[in-house]
Every structure is written in C-alpha cells, then in structure tokens.
PDB file of C-alpha atoms in Angstrom:
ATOM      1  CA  UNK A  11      12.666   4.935  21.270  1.00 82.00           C
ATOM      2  CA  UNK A  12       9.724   3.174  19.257  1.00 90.00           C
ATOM      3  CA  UNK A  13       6.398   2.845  21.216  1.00 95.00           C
ATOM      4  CA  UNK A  14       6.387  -1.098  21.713  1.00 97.00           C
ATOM      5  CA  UNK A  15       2.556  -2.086  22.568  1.00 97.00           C
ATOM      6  CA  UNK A  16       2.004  -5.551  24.159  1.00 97.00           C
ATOM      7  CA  UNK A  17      -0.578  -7.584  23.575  1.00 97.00           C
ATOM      8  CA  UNK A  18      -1.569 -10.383  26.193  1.00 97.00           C
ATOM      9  CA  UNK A  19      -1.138 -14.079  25.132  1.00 96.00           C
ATOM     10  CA  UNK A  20       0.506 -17.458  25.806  1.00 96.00           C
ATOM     11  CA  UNK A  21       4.704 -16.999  25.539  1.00 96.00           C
ATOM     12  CA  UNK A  22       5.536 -19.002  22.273  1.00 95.00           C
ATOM     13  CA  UNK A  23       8.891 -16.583  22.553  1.00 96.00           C
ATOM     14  CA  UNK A  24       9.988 -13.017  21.563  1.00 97.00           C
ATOM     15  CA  UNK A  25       7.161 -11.934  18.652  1.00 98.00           C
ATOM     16  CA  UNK A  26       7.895  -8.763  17.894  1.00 98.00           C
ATOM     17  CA  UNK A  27       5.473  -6.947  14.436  1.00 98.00           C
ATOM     18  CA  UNK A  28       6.411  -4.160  12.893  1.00 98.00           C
ATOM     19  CA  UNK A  29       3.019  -2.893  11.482  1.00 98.00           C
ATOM     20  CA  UNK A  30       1.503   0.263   9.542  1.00 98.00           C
ATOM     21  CA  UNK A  31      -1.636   1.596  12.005  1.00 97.00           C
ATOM     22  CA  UNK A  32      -3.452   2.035   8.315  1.00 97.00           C
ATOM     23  CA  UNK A  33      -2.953  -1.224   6.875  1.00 96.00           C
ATOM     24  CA  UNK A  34      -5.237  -3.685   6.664  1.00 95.00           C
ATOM     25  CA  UNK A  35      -2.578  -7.062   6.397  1.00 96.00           C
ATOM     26  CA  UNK A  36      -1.427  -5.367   9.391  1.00 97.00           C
ATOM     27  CA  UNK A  37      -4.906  -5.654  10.854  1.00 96.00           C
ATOM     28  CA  UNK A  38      -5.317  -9.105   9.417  1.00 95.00           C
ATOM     29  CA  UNK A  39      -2.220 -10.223  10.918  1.00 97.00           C
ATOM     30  CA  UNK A  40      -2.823  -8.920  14.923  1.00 97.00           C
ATOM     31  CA  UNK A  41      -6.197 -10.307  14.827  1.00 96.00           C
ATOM     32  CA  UNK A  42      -5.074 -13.677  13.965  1.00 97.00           C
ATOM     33  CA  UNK A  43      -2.365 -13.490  16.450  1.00 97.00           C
ATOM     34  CA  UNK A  44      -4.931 -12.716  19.143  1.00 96.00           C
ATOM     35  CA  UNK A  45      -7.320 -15.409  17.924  1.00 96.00           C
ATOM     36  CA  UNK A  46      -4.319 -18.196  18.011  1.00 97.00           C
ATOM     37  CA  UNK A  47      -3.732 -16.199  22.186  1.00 97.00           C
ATOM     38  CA  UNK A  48       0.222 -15.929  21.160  1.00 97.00           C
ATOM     39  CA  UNK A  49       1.845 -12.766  23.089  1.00 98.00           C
ATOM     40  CA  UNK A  50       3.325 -10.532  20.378  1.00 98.00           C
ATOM     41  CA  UNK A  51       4.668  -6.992  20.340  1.00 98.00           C
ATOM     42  CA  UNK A  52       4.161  -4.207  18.095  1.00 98.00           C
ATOM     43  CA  UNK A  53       5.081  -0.707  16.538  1.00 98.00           C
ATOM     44  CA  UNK A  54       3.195   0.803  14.286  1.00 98.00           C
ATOM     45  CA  UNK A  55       5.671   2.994  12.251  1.00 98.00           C
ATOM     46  CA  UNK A  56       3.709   5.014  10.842  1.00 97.00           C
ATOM     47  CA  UNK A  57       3.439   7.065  14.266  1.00 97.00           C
ATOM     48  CA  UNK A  58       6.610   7.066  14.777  1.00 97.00           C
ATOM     49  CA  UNK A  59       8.934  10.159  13.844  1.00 96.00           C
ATOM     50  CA  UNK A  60      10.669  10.325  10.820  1.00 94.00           C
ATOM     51  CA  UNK A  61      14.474   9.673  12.764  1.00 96.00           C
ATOM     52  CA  UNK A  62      12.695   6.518  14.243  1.00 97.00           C
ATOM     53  CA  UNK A  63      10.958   5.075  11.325  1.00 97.00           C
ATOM     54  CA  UNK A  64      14.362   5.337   9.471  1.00 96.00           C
ATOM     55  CA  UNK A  65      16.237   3.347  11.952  1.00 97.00           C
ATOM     56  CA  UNK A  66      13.423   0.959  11.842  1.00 97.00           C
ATOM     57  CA  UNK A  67      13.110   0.272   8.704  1.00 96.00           C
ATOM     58  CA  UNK A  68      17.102  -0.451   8.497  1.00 96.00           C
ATOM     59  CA  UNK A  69      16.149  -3.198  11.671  1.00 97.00           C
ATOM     60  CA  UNK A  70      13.324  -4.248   9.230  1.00 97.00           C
ATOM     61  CA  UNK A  71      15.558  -4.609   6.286  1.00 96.00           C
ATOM     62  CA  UNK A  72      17.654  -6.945   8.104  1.00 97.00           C
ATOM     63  CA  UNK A  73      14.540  -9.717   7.863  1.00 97.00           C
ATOM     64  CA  UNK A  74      12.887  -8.434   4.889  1.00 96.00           C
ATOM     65  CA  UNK A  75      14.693  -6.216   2.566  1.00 93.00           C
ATOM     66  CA  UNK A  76      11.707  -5.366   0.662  1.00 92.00           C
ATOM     67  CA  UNK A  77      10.608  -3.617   4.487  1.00 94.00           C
ATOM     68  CA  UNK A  78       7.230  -4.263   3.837  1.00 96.00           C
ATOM     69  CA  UNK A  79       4.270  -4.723   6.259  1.00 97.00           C
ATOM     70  CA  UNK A  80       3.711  -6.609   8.458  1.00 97.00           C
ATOM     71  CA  UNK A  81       7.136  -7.813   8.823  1.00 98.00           C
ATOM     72  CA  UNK A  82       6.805 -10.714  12.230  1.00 98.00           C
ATOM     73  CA  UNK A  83      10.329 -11.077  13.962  1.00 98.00           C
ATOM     74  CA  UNK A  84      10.433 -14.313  16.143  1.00 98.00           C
ATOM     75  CA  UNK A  85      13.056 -14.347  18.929  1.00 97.00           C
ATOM     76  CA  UNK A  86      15.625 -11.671  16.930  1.00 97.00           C
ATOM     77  CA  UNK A  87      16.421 -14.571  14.732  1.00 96.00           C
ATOM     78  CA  UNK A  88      13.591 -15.498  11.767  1.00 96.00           C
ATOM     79  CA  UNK A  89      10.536 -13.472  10.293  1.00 97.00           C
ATOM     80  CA  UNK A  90       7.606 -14.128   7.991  1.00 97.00           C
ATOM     81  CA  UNK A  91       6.894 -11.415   5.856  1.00 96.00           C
ATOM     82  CA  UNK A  92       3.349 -10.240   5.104  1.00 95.00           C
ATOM     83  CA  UNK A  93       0.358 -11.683   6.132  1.00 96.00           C
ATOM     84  CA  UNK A  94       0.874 -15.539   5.638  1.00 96.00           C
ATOM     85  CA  UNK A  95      -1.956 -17.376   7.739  1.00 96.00           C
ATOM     86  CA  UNK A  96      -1.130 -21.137   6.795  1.00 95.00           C
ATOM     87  CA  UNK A  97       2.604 -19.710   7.815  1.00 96.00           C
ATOM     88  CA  UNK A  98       1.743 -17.947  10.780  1.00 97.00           C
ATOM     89  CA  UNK A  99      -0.543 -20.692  12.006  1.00 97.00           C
ATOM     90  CA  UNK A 100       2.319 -23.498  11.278  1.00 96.00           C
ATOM     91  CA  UNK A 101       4.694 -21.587  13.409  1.00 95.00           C
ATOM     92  CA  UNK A 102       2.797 -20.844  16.622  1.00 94.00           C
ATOM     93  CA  UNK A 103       0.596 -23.826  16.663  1.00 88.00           C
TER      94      UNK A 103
ATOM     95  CA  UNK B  15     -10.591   7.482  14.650  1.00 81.00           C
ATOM     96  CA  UNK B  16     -12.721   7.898  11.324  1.00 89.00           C
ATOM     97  CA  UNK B  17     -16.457   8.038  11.586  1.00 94.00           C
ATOM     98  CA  UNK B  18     -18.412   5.007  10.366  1.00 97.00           C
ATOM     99  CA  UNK B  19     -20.675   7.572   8.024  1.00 97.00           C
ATOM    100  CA  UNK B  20     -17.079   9.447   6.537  1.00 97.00           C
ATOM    101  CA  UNK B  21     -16.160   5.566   5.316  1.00 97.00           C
ATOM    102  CA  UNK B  22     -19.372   4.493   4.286  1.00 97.00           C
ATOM    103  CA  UNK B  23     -19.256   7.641   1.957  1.00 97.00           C
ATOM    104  CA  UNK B  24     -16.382   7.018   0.987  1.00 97.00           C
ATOM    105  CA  UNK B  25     -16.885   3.865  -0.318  1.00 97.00           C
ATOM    106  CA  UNK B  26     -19.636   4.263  -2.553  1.00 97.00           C
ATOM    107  CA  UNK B  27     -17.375   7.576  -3.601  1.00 95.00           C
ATOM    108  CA  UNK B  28     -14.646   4.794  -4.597  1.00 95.00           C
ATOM    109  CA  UNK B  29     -17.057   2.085  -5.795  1.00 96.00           C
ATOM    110  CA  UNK B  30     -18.574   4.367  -8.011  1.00 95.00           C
ATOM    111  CA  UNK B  31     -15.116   5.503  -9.246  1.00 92.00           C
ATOM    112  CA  UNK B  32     -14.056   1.805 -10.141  1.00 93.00           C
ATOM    113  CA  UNK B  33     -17.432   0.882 -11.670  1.00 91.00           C
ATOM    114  CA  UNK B  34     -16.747   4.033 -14.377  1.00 89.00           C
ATOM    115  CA  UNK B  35     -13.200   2.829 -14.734  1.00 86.00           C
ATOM    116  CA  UNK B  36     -13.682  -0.951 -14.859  1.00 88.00           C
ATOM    117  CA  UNK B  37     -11.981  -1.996 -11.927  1.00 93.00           C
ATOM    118  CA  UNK B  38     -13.349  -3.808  -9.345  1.00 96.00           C
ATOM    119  CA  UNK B  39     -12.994  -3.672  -5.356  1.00 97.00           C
ATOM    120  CA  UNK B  40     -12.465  -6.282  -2.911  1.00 97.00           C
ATOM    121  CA  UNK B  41     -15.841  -7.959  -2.315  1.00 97.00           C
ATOM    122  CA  UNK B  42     -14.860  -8.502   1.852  1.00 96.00           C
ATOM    123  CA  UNK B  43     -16.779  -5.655   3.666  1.00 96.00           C
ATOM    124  CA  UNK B  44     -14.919  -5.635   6.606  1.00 94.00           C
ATOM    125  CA  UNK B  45     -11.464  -5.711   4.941  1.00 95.00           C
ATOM    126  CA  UNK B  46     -12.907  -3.056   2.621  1.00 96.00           C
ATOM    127  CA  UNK B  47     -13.739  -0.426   5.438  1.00 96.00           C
ATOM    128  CA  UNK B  48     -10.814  -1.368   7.424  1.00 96.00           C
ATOM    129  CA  UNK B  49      -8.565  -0.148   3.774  1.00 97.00           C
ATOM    130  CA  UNK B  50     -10.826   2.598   3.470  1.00 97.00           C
ATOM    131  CA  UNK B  51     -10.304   3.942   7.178  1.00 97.00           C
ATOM    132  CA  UNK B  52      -6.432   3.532   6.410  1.00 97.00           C
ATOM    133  CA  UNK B  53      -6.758   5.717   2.971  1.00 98.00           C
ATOM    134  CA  UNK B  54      -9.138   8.756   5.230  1.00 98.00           C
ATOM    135  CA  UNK B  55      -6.267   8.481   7.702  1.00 97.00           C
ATOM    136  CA  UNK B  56      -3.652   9.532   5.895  1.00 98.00           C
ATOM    137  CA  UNK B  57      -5.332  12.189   3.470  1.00 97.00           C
ATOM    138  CA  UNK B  58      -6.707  13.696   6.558  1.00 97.00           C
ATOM    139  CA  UNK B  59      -2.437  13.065   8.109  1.00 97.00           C
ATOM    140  CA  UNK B  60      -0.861  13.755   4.792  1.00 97.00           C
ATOM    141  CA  UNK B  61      -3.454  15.495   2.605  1.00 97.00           C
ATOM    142  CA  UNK B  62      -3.464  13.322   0.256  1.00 97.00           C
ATOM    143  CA  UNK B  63      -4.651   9.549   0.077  1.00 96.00           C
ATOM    144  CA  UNK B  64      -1.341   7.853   0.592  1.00 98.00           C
ATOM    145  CA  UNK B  65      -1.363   3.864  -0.044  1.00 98.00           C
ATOM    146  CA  UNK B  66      -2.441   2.735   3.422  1.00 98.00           C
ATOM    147  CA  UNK B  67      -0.264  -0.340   3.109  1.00 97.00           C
ATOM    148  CA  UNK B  68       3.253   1.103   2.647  1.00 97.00           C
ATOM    149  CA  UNK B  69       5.038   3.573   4.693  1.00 97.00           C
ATOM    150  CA  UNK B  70       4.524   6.957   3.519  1.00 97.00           C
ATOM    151  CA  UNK B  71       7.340   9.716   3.293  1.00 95.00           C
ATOM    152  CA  UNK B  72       4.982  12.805   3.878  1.00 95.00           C
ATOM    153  CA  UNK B  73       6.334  14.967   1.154  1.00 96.00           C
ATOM    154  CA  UNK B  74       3.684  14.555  -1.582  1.00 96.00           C
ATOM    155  CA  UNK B  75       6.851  14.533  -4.321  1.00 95.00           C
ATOM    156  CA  UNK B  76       8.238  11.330  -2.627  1.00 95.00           C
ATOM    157  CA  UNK B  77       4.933   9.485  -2.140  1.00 97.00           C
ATOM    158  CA  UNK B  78       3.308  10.208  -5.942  1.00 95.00           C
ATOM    159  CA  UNK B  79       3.934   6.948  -6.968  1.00 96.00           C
ATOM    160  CA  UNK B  80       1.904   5.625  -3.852  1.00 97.00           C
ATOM    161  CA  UNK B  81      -1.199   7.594  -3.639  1.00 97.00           C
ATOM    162  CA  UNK B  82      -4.054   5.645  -4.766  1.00 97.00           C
ATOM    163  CA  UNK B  83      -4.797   4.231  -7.141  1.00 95.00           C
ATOM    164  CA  UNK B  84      -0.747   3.358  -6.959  1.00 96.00           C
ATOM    165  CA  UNK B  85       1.357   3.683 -10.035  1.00 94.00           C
ATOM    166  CA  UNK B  86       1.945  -0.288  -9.372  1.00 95.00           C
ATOM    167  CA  UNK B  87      -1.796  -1.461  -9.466  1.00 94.00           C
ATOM    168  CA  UNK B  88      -2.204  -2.384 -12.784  1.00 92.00           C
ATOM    169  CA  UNK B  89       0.377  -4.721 -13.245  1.00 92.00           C
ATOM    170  CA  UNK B  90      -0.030  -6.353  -9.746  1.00 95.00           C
ATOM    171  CA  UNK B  91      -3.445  -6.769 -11.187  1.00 94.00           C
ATOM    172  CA  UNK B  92      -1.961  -8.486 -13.697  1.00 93.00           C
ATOM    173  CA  UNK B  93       0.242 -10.923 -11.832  1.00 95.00           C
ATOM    174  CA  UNK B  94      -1.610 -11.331  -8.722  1.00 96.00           C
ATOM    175  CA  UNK B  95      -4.887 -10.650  -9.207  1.00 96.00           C
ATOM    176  CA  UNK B  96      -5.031  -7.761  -6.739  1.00 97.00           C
ATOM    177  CA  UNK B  97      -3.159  -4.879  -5.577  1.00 97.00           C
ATOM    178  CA  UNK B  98      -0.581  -4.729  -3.521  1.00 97.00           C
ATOM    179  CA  UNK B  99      -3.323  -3.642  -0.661  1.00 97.00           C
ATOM    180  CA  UNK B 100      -5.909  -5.977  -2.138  1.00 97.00           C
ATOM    181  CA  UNK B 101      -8.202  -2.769  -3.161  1.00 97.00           C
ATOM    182  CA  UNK B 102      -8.638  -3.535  -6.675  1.00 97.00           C
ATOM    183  CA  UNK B 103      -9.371  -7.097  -7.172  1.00 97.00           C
ATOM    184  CA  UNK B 104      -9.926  -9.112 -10.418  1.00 96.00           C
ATOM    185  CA  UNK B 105     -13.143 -10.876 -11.496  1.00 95.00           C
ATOM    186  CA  UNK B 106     -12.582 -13.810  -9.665  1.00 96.00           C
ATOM    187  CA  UNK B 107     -11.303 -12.658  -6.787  1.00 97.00           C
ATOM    188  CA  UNK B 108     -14.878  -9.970  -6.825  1.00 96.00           C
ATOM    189  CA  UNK B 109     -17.174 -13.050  -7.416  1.00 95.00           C
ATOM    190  CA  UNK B 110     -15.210 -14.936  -4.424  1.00 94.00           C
ATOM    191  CA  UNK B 111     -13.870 -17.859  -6.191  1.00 96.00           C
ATOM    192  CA  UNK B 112     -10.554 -16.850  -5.360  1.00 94.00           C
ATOM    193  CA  UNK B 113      -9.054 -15.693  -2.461  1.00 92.00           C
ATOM    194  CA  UNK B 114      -6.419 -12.257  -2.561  1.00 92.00           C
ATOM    195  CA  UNK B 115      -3.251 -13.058  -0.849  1.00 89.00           C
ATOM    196  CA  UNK B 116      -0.275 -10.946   0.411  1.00 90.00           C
ATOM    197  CA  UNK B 117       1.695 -10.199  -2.803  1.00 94.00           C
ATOM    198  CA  UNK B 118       5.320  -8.936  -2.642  1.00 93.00           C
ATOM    199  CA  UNK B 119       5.578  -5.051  -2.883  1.00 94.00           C
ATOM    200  CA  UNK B 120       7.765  -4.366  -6.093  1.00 93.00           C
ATOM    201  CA  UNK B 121       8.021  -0.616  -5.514  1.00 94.00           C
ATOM    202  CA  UNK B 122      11.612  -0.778  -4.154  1.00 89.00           C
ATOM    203  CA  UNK B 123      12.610  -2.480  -7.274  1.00 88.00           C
ATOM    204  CA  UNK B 124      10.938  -0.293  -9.594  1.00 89.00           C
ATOM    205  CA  UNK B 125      12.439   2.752  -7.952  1.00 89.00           C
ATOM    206  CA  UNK B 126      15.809   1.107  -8.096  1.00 86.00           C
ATOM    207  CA  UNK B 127      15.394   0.503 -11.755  1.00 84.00           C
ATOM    208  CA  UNK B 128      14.235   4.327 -12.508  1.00 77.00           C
ATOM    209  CA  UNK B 129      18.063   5.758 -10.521  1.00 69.00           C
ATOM    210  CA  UNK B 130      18.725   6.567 -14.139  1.00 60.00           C
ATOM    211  CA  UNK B 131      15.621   8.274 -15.613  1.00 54.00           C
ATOM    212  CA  UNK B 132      15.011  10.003 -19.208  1.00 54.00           C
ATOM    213  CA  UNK B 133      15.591  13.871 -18.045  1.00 52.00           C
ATOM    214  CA  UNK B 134      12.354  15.914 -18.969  1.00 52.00           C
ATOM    215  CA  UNK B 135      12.816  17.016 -21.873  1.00 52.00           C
ATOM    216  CA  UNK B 136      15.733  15.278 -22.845  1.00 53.00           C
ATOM    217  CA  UNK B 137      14.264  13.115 -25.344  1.00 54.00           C
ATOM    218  CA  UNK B 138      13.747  14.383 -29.029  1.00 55.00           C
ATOM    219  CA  UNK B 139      10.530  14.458 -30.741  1.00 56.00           C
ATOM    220  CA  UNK B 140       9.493  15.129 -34.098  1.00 67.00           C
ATOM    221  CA  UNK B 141       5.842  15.988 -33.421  1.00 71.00           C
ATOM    222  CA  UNK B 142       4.633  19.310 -32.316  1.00 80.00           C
ATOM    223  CA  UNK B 143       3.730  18.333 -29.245  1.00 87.00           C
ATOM    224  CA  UNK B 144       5.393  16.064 -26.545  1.00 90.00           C
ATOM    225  CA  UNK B 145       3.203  13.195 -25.435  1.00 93.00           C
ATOM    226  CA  UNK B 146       1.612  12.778 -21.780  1.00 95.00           C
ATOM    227  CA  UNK B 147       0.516   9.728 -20.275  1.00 95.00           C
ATOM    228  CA  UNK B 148      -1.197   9.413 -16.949  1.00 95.00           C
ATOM    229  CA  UNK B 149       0.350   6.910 -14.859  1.00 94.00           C
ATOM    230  CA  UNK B 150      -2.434   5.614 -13.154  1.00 93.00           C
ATOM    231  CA  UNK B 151      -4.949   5.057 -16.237  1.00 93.00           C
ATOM    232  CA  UNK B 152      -2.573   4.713 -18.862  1.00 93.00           C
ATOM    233  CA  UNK B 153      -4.167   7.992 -20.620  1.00 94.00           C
ATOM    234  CA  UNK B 154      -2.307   9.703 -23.155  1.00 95.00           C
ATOM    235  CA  UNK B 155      -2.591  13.360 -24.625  1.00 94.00           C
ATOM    236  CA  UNK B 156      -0.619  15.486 -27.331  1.00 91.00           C
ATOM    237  CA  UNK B 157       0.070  18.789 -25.677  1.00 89.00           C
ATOM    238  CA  UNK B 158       2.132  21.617 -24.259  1.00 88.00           C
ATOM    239  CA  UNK B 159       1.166  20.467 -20.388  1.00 91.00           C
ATOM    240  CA  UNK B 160      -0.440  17.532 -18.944  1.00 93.00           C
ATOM    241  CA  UNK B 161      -3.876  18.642 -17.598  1.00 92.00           C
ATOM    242  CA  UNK B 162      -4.773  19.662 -14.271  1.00 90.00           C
ATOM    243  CA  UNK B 163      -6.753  16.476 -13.605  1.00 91.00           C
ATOM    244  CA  UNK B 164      -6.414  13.369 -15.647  1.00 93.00           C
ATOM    245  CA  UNK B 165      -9.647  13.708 -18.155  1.00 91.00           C
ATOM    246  CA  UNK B 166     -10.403   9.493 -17.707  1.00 91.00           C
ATOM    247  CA  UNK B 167      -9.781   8.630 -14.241  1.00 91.00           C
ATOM    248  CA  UNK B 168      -9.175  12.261 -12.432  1.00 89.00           C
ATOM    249  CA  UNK B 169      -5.879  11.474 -11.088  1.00 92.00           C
ATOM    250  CA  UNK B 170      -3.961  14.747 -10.297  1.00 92.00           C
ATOM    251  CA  UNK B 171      -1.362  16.523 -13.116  1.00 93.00           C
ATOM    252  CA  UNK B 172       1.891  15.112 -11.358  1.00 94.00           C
ATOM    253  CA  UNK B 173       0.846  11.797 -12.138  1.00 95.00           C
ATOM    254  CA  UNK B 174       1.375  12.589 -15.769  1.00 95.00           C
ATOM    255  CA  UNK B 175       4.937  11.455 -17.159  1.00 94.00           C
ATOM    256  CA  UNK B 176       6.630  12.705 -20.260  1.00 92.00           C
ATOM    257  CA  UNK B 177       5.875   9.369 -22.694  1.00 90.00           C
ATOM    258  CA  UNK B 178       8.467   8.796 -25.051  1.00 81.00           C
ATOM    259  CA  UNK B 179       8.146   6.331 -27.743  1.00 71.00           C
TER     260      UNK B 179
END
C-alpha cells in the first residue's frame, strides 16, 4: 500500500495529490494548498516501489492520462492536472 | 536531504553550462534550488540526473530521453516558453515579463509516435559515413560512432541517434 501523508487543514472534502518528492510543481502545488489551510493527502511516487508506482499511475491515468505531476483528485470524482493556481484557488475558495 | 553548498554549486555548474549554450534558466531563486535539489536527488538515487518532474523508470535505457537537458526541451521552448520543468526559460520569461506556467508533458505522445522506429542501420546511405545527431543540442557529426561525449553541449554518447535524411 502507498504511503498516504496528511497534511492538516480545513475539510473542503477528499483531496487526495499524487506528487513526485523531486518536483518542483509538486512543491508549488502543496505549498499553496497549505497557504489556502485545505486538508489534502499525498503520495509521492517516486518512493514508492516499482509494483506500487505502476498501479498508481493506472489510478492516475484514470484523471489524467498524460499521468503527469501533480495530478489533484477531489472526492474520487474530478482532478486538476498540474499546477493551476487560478484553478486550484477557484475550487477550494 | 541535499546540502545547501552541493546546490549552490550546482547551480553556477548549470548556469554556466546554459550561458555557453545560449539557454537561459528560470530567473525564480527559490524555484531554481528547489529543481536543482530534485535533479541531485535522483543522480545521487539513479546515477544519473533524471528530469525531476516526471517519474523516472531507473534503468538508464528507459529514462534517456528524460535526463536533463530532456530530449523534449527545445521544442517546449518553442511552444511554451519553458520546459516542461520550467528549467530553461525564454528571454522573457528570464527578464520576468512573463510568467512560466505548467505546460502539458508531450513525452507519452512522442513515445507513442516512435512504436515504429527506423531500425539502426536500416536506412541506406550513400555517404561514407552514417550521420549522428545529438539529441539534446541538435549536433551533428559524419562518422563510424557517435562520440563519447557530445563535443557542443557534453551530453553523453546514447543521446546520439542515427540521423537519416
């Protein structure tokens, strides 16, 4: 199973970010999150091992079939892809 | 965690590197270091500097096209202004009159397109030697082997492909 870190915030629902530890949209994108105090999720995939990041990246596909990073699932159902402030900001305002 | 004086060497390393290739880097500091801690990362996980923005496969063979410079920085140059990581910038973007944005990676696409690729050798040639051209700088040379290390902007020998024209 992935390692799922939590990061304190107000509940604007299930915010779940599949992230790169290396990349810096990744980066970009938590730090904003924290700034606007929304509760998200994440896995960095990179860590993970190589049967995990495959089945990820088939979970990522489903939302973004480029599966690039940062890929931001909202409550199982929608996702913005990549590091879209005036998007992210819209959403969780 | 990399230390502060590895990336700070690093950088110039790279800045210098762009200045003699005319390229230039992304003029935010702070995004620069955190892209440059990402890049010492994985050459110190992979041993070699993957793209710090996409997921790496760890076999070197599968992840040529993504080492940095990537074989997809030019032309997302082109179109977007920056790379797909927002390394390498364009003038505007280096003099701040422009902000970089998160551009759509195109690498699955590309890779899709190449299922079908020219087999080495395959392709006939009339001159004595075949051609090489380095992927990342666009180099080309007339001889029996590509060289160890691209001559222009030192990229390594499997970055060379066979160029058929």
């Amino acid at each position: 199973m992935a390692n799922i870190q939590h990061v304190e915030g107000q509940d604007k629902g299930k915010v779940l970010i599949y992230t790169l530890s290396t990349c810096s949209w990744c980066k970009k994108t938590k730090r904003l999150l924290k700034d606007l105090k929304v509760a998200y999720d994440y896995i960095d995939v990179d860590l993970e091992d190589m049967e995990e990041q495959d089945r990820l990246e088939l979970i990522i596909m489903k939302f973004n079939p480029r599966a690039s990073f940062p890929t931001i699932v909202i409550n199982d159902t929608e996702s913005i892809n990549g590091y879209k402030p005036r998007e992210i900001k819209e959403r969780f305002k | 965690m990399i230390d502060q004086e590895r990336i700070n060497e690093y950088l110039k390393t790279l800045q210098a590197d762009a200045e003699n290739g005319g390229y230039l880097l992304n003029p935010d500091r702070e995004f620069l270091e955190d892209l440059a801690q990402g890049l010492l990362e994985n050459t110190d996980r992979y041993g070699y500097q993957a793209c710090p923005c996409r997921l790496a496969n760890g076999n070197m063979e599968k992840d040529l096209d993504i080492i940095c410079p990537c074989d997809y920085r030019d032309e997302d140059l082109n179109d977007y202004g920056a790379c797909y990581c927002a390394l390498y910038v364009n003038e505007s973007i280096a003099n701040g009159e422009q902000e970089p944005e998160a551009i759509p990676d195109r690498r699955k696409e590309v890779l899709a397109k190449k299922s079908d690729p020219i087999k080495k050798g395959a392709a006939v040639s009339k001159t004595a030697f075949p051609v090489w051209r380095c992927k990342v700088c666009g180099y080309l040379c007339a001889r029996k082997n590509p060289p160890e290390r691209c001559p222009i902007c030192k990229a390594q020998k499997e970055r060379f492909e066979e160029f058929v024209f």
